[in-house]
Structure formats: structure tokens, C-alpha cells
PDB file of C-alpha atoms and ligand atoms in Angstrom:
ATOM      1  CA  UNK V   1      -9.384  13.649  -0.920  1.00 78.00           C
ATOM      2  CA  UNK V   2      -7.296  11.047  -2.679  1.00 92.00           C
ATOM      3  CA  UNK V   3      -6.916   8.108  -0.348  1.00 98.00           C
ATOM      4  CA  UNK V   4      -3.473   6.547  -0.284  1.00 98.00           C
ATOM      5  CA  UNK V   5      -1.862   3.642   1.552  1.00 98.00           C
ATOM      6  CA  UNK V   6       1.613   2.288   2.168  1.00 99.00           C
ATOM      7  CA  UNK V   7       2.177  -1.245   0.869  1.00 99.00           C
ATOM      8  CA  UNK V   8       5.546  -2.858   1.520  1.00 99.00           C
ATOM      9  CA  UNK V   9       6.768  -6.188   0.182  1.00 99.00           C
ATOM     10  CA  UNK V  10       8.791  -7.524   3.108  1.00 98.00           C
ATOM     11  CA  UNK V  11      12.191  -9.227   2.684  1.00 98.00           C
ATOM     12  CA  UNK V  12      10.652 -12.717   2.389  1.00 98.00           C
ATOM     13  CA  UNK V  13       8.355 -11.503  -0.386  1.00 98.00           C
ATOM     14  CA  UNK V  14      11.257  -9.968  -2.305  1.00 98.00           C
ATOM     15  CA  UNK V  15      13.423 -13.073  -1.818  1.00 98.00           C
ATOM     16  CA  UNK V  16      10.589 -15.299  -3.065  1.00 98.00           C
ATOM     17  CA  UNK V  17      10.230 -13.105  -6.209  1.00 98.00           C
ATOM     18  CA  UNK V  18       6.659 -12.094  -5.339  1.00 98.00           C
ATOM     19  CA  UNK V  19       7.044  -8.382  -6.113  1.00 98.00           C
ATOM     20  CA  UNK V  20       5.556  -8.643  -9.617  1.00 98.00           C
ATOM     21  CA  UNK V  21       2.700 -10.841  -8.426  1.00 98.00           C
ATOM     22  CA  UNK V  22       1.793  -8.314  -5.723  1.00 98.00           C
ATOM     23  CA  UNK V  23       2.059  -5.264  -8.001  1.00 98.00           C
ATOM     24  CA  UNK V  24      -0.089  -7.108 -10.571  1.00 98.00           C
ATOM     25  CA  UNK V  25      -2.853  -7.694  -8.041  1.00 98.00           C
ATOM     26  CA  UNK V  26      -3.035  -4.006  -7.102  1.00 98.00           C
ATOM     27  CA  UNK V  27      -2.901  -2.904 -10.751  1.00 98.00           C
ATOM     28  CA  UNK V  28      -5.596  -5.337 -11.857  1.00 98.00           C
ATOM     29  CA  UNK V  29      -7.831  -4.218  -8.994  1.00 98.00           C
ATOM     30  CA  UNK V  30      -7.611  -0.692 -10.422  1.00 97.00           C
ATOM     31  CA  UNK V  31      -5.443   1.113  -7.897  1.00 97.00           C
ATOM     32  CA  UNK V  32      -2.897   3.694  -9.010  1.00 97.00           C
ATOM     33  CA  UNK V  33       0.804   3.355  -8.209  1.00 98.00           C
ATOM     34  CA  UNK V  34       2.125   6.772  -7.150  1.00 98.00           C
ATOM     35  CA  UNK V  35       5.386   5.789  -5.422  1.00 98.00           C
ATOM     36  CA  UNK V  36       7.763   2.810  -5.483  1.00 98.00           C
ATOM     37  CA  UNK V  37      11.309   2.004  -4.407  1.00 98.00           C
ATOM     38  CA  UNK V  38      13.497  -0.864  -3.229  1.00 98.00           C
ATOM     39  CA  UNK V  39      15.539  -0.182  -0.118  1.00 98.00           C
ATOM     40  CA  UNK V  40      17.393  -1.792   2.726  1.00 98.00           C
ATOM     41  CA  UNK V  41      15.334  -0.464   5.645  1.00 98.00           C
ATOM     42  CA  UNK V  42      17.411   1.300   8.317  1.00 97.00           C
ATOM     43  CA  UNK V  43      17.116   0.619  12.054  1.00 96.00           C
ATOM     44  CA  UNK V  44      15.676   4.115  12.406  1.00 97.00           C
ATOM     45  CA  UNK V  45      12.894   3.664   9.905  1.00 98.00           C
ATOM     46  CA  UNK V  46      11.986   0.242  11.341  1.00 98.00           C
ATOM     47  CA  UNK V  47      12.028   1.473  14.949  1.00 98.00           C
ATOM     48  CA  UNK V  48       9.677   4.282  13.941  1.00 98.00           C
ATOM     49  CA  UNK V  49       7.439   2.067  11.783  1.00 98.00           C
ATOM     50  CA  UNK V  50       7.062  -0.561  14.535  1.00 98.00           C
ATOM     51  CA  UNK V  51       7.090   1.894  17.459  1.00 97.00           C
ATOM     52  CA  UNK V  52       3.827   0.513  18.912  1.00 97.00           C
ATOM     53  CA  UNK V  53       5.230  -3.040  19.015  1.00 98.00           C
ATOM     54  CA  UNK V  54       8.449  -2.146  20.878  1.00 97.00           C
ATOM     55  CA  UNK V  55       7.495  -4.028  24.040  1.00 98.00           C
ATOM     56  CA  UNK V  56       6.221  -7.175  22.300  1.00 98.00           C
ATOM     57  CA  UNK V  57       8.303 -10.319  22.830  1.00 98.00           C
ATOM     58  CA  UNK V  58       8.625 -10.817  19.058  1.00 98.00           C
ATOM     59  CA  UNK V  59       9.918  -7.259  18.438  1.00 98.00           C
ATOM     60  CA  UNK V  60      13.669  -8.058  18.166  1.00 98.00           C
ATOM     61  CA  UNK V  61      12.967 -10.915  15.740  1.00 98.00           C
ATOM     62  CA  UNK V  62      10.600  -8.680  13.769  1.00 98.00           C
ATOM     63  CA  UNK V  63      13.293  -6.020  13.331  1.00 98.00           C
ATOM     64  CA  UNK V  64      15.885  -8.651  12.311  1.00 98.00           C
ATOM     65  CA  UNK V  65      13.448 -10.094   9.763  1.00 98.00           C
ATOM     66  CA  UNK V  66      12.604  -6.687   8.301  1.00 98.00           C
ATOM     67  CA  UNK V  67      16.323  -5.842   8.029  1.00 98.00           C
ATOM     68  CA  UNK V  68      17.271  -9.257   6.560  1.00 98.00           C
ATOM     69  CA  UNK V  69      17.051  -8.014   2.966  1.00 98.00           C
ATOM     70  CA  UNK V  70      15.553  -5.294   0.842  1.00 98.00           C
ATOM     71  CA  UNK V  71      11.948  -4.147   1.118  1.00 98.00           C
ATOM     72  CA  UNK V  72       9.886  -2.830  -1.807  1.00 99.00           C
ATOM     73  CA  UNK V  73       7.899   0.143  -0.500  1.00 99.00           C
ATOM     74  CA  UNK V  74       4.970   1.426  -2.534  1.00 98.00           C
ATOM     75  CA  UNK V  75       2.227   4.009  -2.274  1.00 98.00           C
ATOM     76  CA  UNK V  76      -1.082   3.059  -3.899  1.00 98.00           C
ATOM     77  CA  UNK V  77      -3.989   5.438  -4.404  1.00 98.00           C
ATOM     78  CA  UNK V  78      -7.691   4.956  -5.033  1.00 97.00           C
ATOM     79  CA  UNK V  79     -11.209   4.714  -3.639  1.00 97.00           C
ATOM     80  CA  UNK V  80     -11.125   3.084  -0.193  1.00 98.00           C
ATOM     81  CA  UNK V  81      -7.603   1.822  -0.872  1.00 98.00           C
ATOM     82  CA  UNK V  82      -6.727   1.374   2.831  1.00 98.00           C
ATOM     83  CA  UNK V  83      -9.645  -0.942   3.568  1.00 98.00           C
ATOM     84  CA  UNK V  84      -9.523  -2.752   0.222  1.00 98.00           C
ATOM     85  CA  UNK V  85      -5.817  -3.467   0.434  1.00 98.00           C
ATOM     86  CA  UNK V  86      -6.171  -4.908   3.933  1.00 98.00           C
ATOM     87  CA  UNK V  87      -8.755  -7.300   2.471  1.00 98.00           C
ATOM     88  CA  UNK V  88      -6.448  -8.155  -0.463  1.00 98.00           C
ATOM     89  CA  UNK V  89      -3.530  -8.778   1.926  1.00 98.00           C
ATOM     90  CA  UNK V  90      -5.459 -10.991   4.383  1.00 98.00           C
ATOM     91  CA  UNK V  91      -5.147 -11.621   8.116  1.00 98.00           C
ATOM     92  CA  UNK V  92      -1.854 -10.725   9.866  1.00 97.00           C
ATOM     93  CA  UNK V  93      -1.571 -14.355  10.943  1.00 98.00           C
ATOM     94  CA  UNK V  94      -1.044 -16.053   7.585  1.00 97.00           C
ATOM     95  CA  UNK V  95      -2.458 -19.336   8.884  1.00 97.00           C
ATOM     96  CA  UNK V  96      -5.812 -17.530   9.276  1.00 98.00           C
ATOM     97  CA  UNK V  97      -5.642 -15.667   5.943  1.00 98.00           C
ATOM     98  CA  UNK V  98      -8.250 -16.654   3.378  1.00 98.00           C
ATOM     99  CA  UNK V  99      -7.263 -18.194   0.042  1.00 98.00           C
ATOM    100  CA  UNK V 100      -7.302 -15.489  -2.599  1.00 98.00           C
ATOM    101  CA  UNK V 101      -5.487 -13.040  -0.326  1.00 98.00           C
ATOM    102  CA  UNK V 102      -1.748 -12.409  -0.702  1.00 98.00           C
ATOM    103  CA  UNK V 103      -0.973 -14.067   2.619  1.00 98.00           C
ATOM    104  CA  UNK V 104      -3.567 -16.800   2.121  1.00 98.00           C
ATOM    105  CA  UNK V 105      -1.980 -17.705  -1.208  1.00 98.00           C
ATOM    106  CA  UNK V 106       1.733 -17.357  -0.415  1.00 98.00           C
ATOM    107  CA  UNK V 107       2.405 -17.555   3.325  1.00 98.00           C
ATOM    108  CA  UNK V 108       1.830 -19.920   6.245  1.00 98.00           C
ATOM    109  CA  UNK V 109       3.256 -18.073   9.275  1.00 97.00           C
ATOM    110  CA  UNK V 110       2.684 -14.743  11.051  1.00 98.00           C
ATOM    111  CA  UNK V 111       6.418 -14.076  11.340  1.00 97.00           C
ATOM    112  CA  UNK V 112       6.983 -14.397   7.550  1.00 98.00           C
ATOM    113  CA  UNK V 113       3.850 -12.744   6.245  1.00 98.00           C
ATOM    114  CA  UNK V 114       5.279 -11.253   3.020  1.00 98.00           C
ATOM    115  CA  UNK V 115       3.564  -7.881   2.917  1.00 98.00           C
ATOM    116  CA  UNK V 116       2.626  -4.821   4.953  1.00 98.00           C
ATOM    117  CA  UNK V 117      -0.487  -2.679   4.451  1.00 98.00           C
ATOM    118  CA  UNK V 118      -1.384   0.393   6.541  1.00 98.00           C
ATOM    119  CA  UNK V 119      -4.334  -0.299   8.848  1.00 98.00           C
ATOM    120  CA  UNK V 120      -6.082   3.106   8.781  1.00 98.00           C
ATOM    121  CA  UNK V 121      -6.093   6.316   6.748  1.00 98.00           C
ATOM    122  CA  UNK V 122      -4.345   8.183   9.591  1.00 98.00           C
ATOM    123  CA  UNK V 123      -1.657   5.535   9.971  1.00 98.00           C
ATOM    124  CA  UNK V 124      -1.222   5.445   6.180  1.00 98.00           C
ATOM    125  CA  UNK V 125      -0.430   9.164   6.080  1.00 98.00           C
ATOM    126  CA  UNK V 126       2.127   8.771   8.851  1.00 98.00           C
ATOM    127  CA  UNK V 127       3.739   5.704   7.256  1.00 98.00           C
ATOM    128  CA  UNK V 128       3.907   7.301   3.795  1.00 98.00           C
ATOM    129  CA  UNK V 129       5.686  10.289   5.382  1.00 98.00           C
ATOM    130  CA  UNK V 130       8.141   7.939   7.066  1.00 98.00           C
ATOM    131  CA  UNK V 131       9.049   5.857   4.003  1.00 98.00           C
ATOM    132  CA  UNK V 132       8.812   8.498   1.233  1.00 98.00           C
ATOM    133  CA  UNK V 133       9.868  12.074   0.524  1.00 98.00           C
ATOM    134  CA  UNK V 134       7.110  14.199  -1.014  1.00 96.00           C
ATOM    135  CA  UNK V 135       9.038  14.495  -4.291  1.00 97.00           C
ATOM    136  CA  UNK V 136       9.052  10.693  -4.654  1.00 98.00           C
ATOM    137  CA  UNK V 137       5.258  10.609  -4.981  1.00 98.00           C
ATOM    138  CA  UNK V 138       3.953  11.204  -8.483  1.00 96.00           C
ATOM    139  CA  UNK V 139       0.510  12.646  -9.177  1.00 93.00           C
ATOM    140  CA  UNK V 140      -0.529  11.324 -12.569  1.00 94.00           C
ATOM    141  CA  UNK V 141      -3.686  11.011 -14.614  1.00 90.00           C
ATOM    142  CA  UNK V 142      -4.540   8.956 -17.661  1.00 78.00           C
ATOM    143  CA  UNK V 143      -4.415  11.263 -20.699  1.00 74.00           C
ATOM    144  CA  UNK V 144      -6.248  10.620 -23.960  1.00 66.00           C
TER     145      UNK V 144
HETATM  146  P1  LIG U 201       2.193  -6.443  10.164  1.00 61.49           P
HETATM  147  O1  LIG U 201       0.781  -6.478  10.623  1.00 61.49           O
HETATM  148  O2  LIG U 201       2.514  -6.020   8.787  1.00 61.49           O
HETATM  149  O3  LIG U 201       3.020  -5.535  11.181  1.00 61.49           O
HETATM  150  C1  LIG U 201       3.333  -6.041  12.462  1.00 61.49           C
HETATM  151  C2  LIG U 201       4.071  -7.308  12.255  1.00 61.49           C
HETATM  152  O4  LIG U 201       4.532  -7.936  13.408  1.00 61.49           O
HETATM  153  C3  LIG U 201       3.125  -8.319  11.636  1.00 61.49           C
HETATM  154  O5  LIG U 201       2.831  -7.914  10.326  1.00 61.49           O
HETATM  155  C4  LIG U 201       3.947  -9.577  11.787  1.00 61.49           C
HETATM  156  O6  LIG U 201       4.959  -9.644  10.785  1.00 61.49           O
HETATM  157  C5  LIG U 201       4.622  -9.305  13.110  1.00 61.49           C
HETATM  158  N1  LIG U 201       3.949 -10.033  14.161  1.00 61.49           N
HETATM  159  C6  LIG U 201       2.782  -9.716  14.746  1.00 61.49           C
HETATM  160  N2  LIG U 201       2.474 -10.607  15.698  1.00 61.49           N
HETATM  161  C7  LIG U 201       3.475 -11.502  15.704  1.00 61.49           C
HETATM  162  C8  LIG U 201       3.738 -12.684  16.459  1.00 61.49           C
HETATM  163  N3  LIG U 201       2.896 -13.094  17.402  1.00 61.49           N
HETATM  164  N4  LIG U 201       4.860 -13.362  16.183  1.00 61.49           N
HETATM  165  C9  LIG U 201       5.719 -12.940  15.239  1.00 61.49           C
HETATM  166  N5  LIG U 201       5.526 -11.832  14.481  1.00 61.49           N
HETATM  167  C10 LIG U 201       4.414 -11.134  14.721  1.00 61.49           C
END
């Protein structure tokens, strides 16, 4: 089984030109990029992605934030990638995120936390299916 996760640079991360920084961190760690695109997320995709948060008081603001500009959606593959990327991304509340994590280095507030990472293998599969068509994911190996 090749573990995969959905990583998305949120609109604030794109606007702050952090896409390259974030891709670099995942590449240097050794994960494999198998899908990437920039898109303006639709209401439908966001409603589905944040389905479990629908009744939270911050939900309307969350949807407005996620629709405020383009998102860079990526699928990364590798050993324990779901768990490892959550550690690389840091706590949801940026003010609690440790230095050295994406949020701990670049963000101060939970409502502008730069990046999304799937929180379990099951959720990752569902999220990858929501954001990507199968043909957009590339299986590749290093050849010598
Ligand atoms: P993430 O964990 O990627 O997905 C759910 C998002 O909801 C979370 O990042 C935050 O961006 C947002 N969120 C969660 N809790 C709050 C909160 N209390 N106030 C504002 N935004 C929140």
C-alpha cells in the first residue's frame, strides 16, 4: 500500500508566496509529489471538504477564506506520509504550532493557518477523491 495524503496551500499561503517553500519542505523530507494543481475552489468542493464543520460558528468565515483566492492542491506519497505531514504542518491553531513547522514558522492565527493536511489515511483517500480525478495522479519511479 502506497500511503498518500492531500496537502493544500490555502489562499493566504498562495498570496504570501509560500507555495515553493512548502513544496521544498515536502521534497527535502523525501516524499513524492504525485498530483498538483492550482484552482479556485468551488462552493461545492468546499462544502464537501468541510462537511463536518458545517455547524461550527466559524464555518461561514472559513468558506469565505477558502474561496478568497486560489488554492494549490497536492497529493504527496510516502512512508507514513499522513502522520509525518501533520507533524510538519503543526497544530491547527497556529499560535500553538511549534517553530520548525509550517504554521509555527509562517502563521500566527487559527483562521489564517496557510495549509491543510489530511488527518487520517481514510480521510486522505476521501479528500484526494474530492480534489483530484484519478488521471491527474501520476505513478512514477526514479529510473537509472
Ligand atoms: P484545518 O484543520 O486545515 O481544517 C479546518 C479549518 O477550520 C482549520 O484548519 C482552520 O482553518 C479552521 N478553524 C478551525 N477552528 C477554527 C476556529 N476556532 N476559528 C477559525 N477557524 C477555525
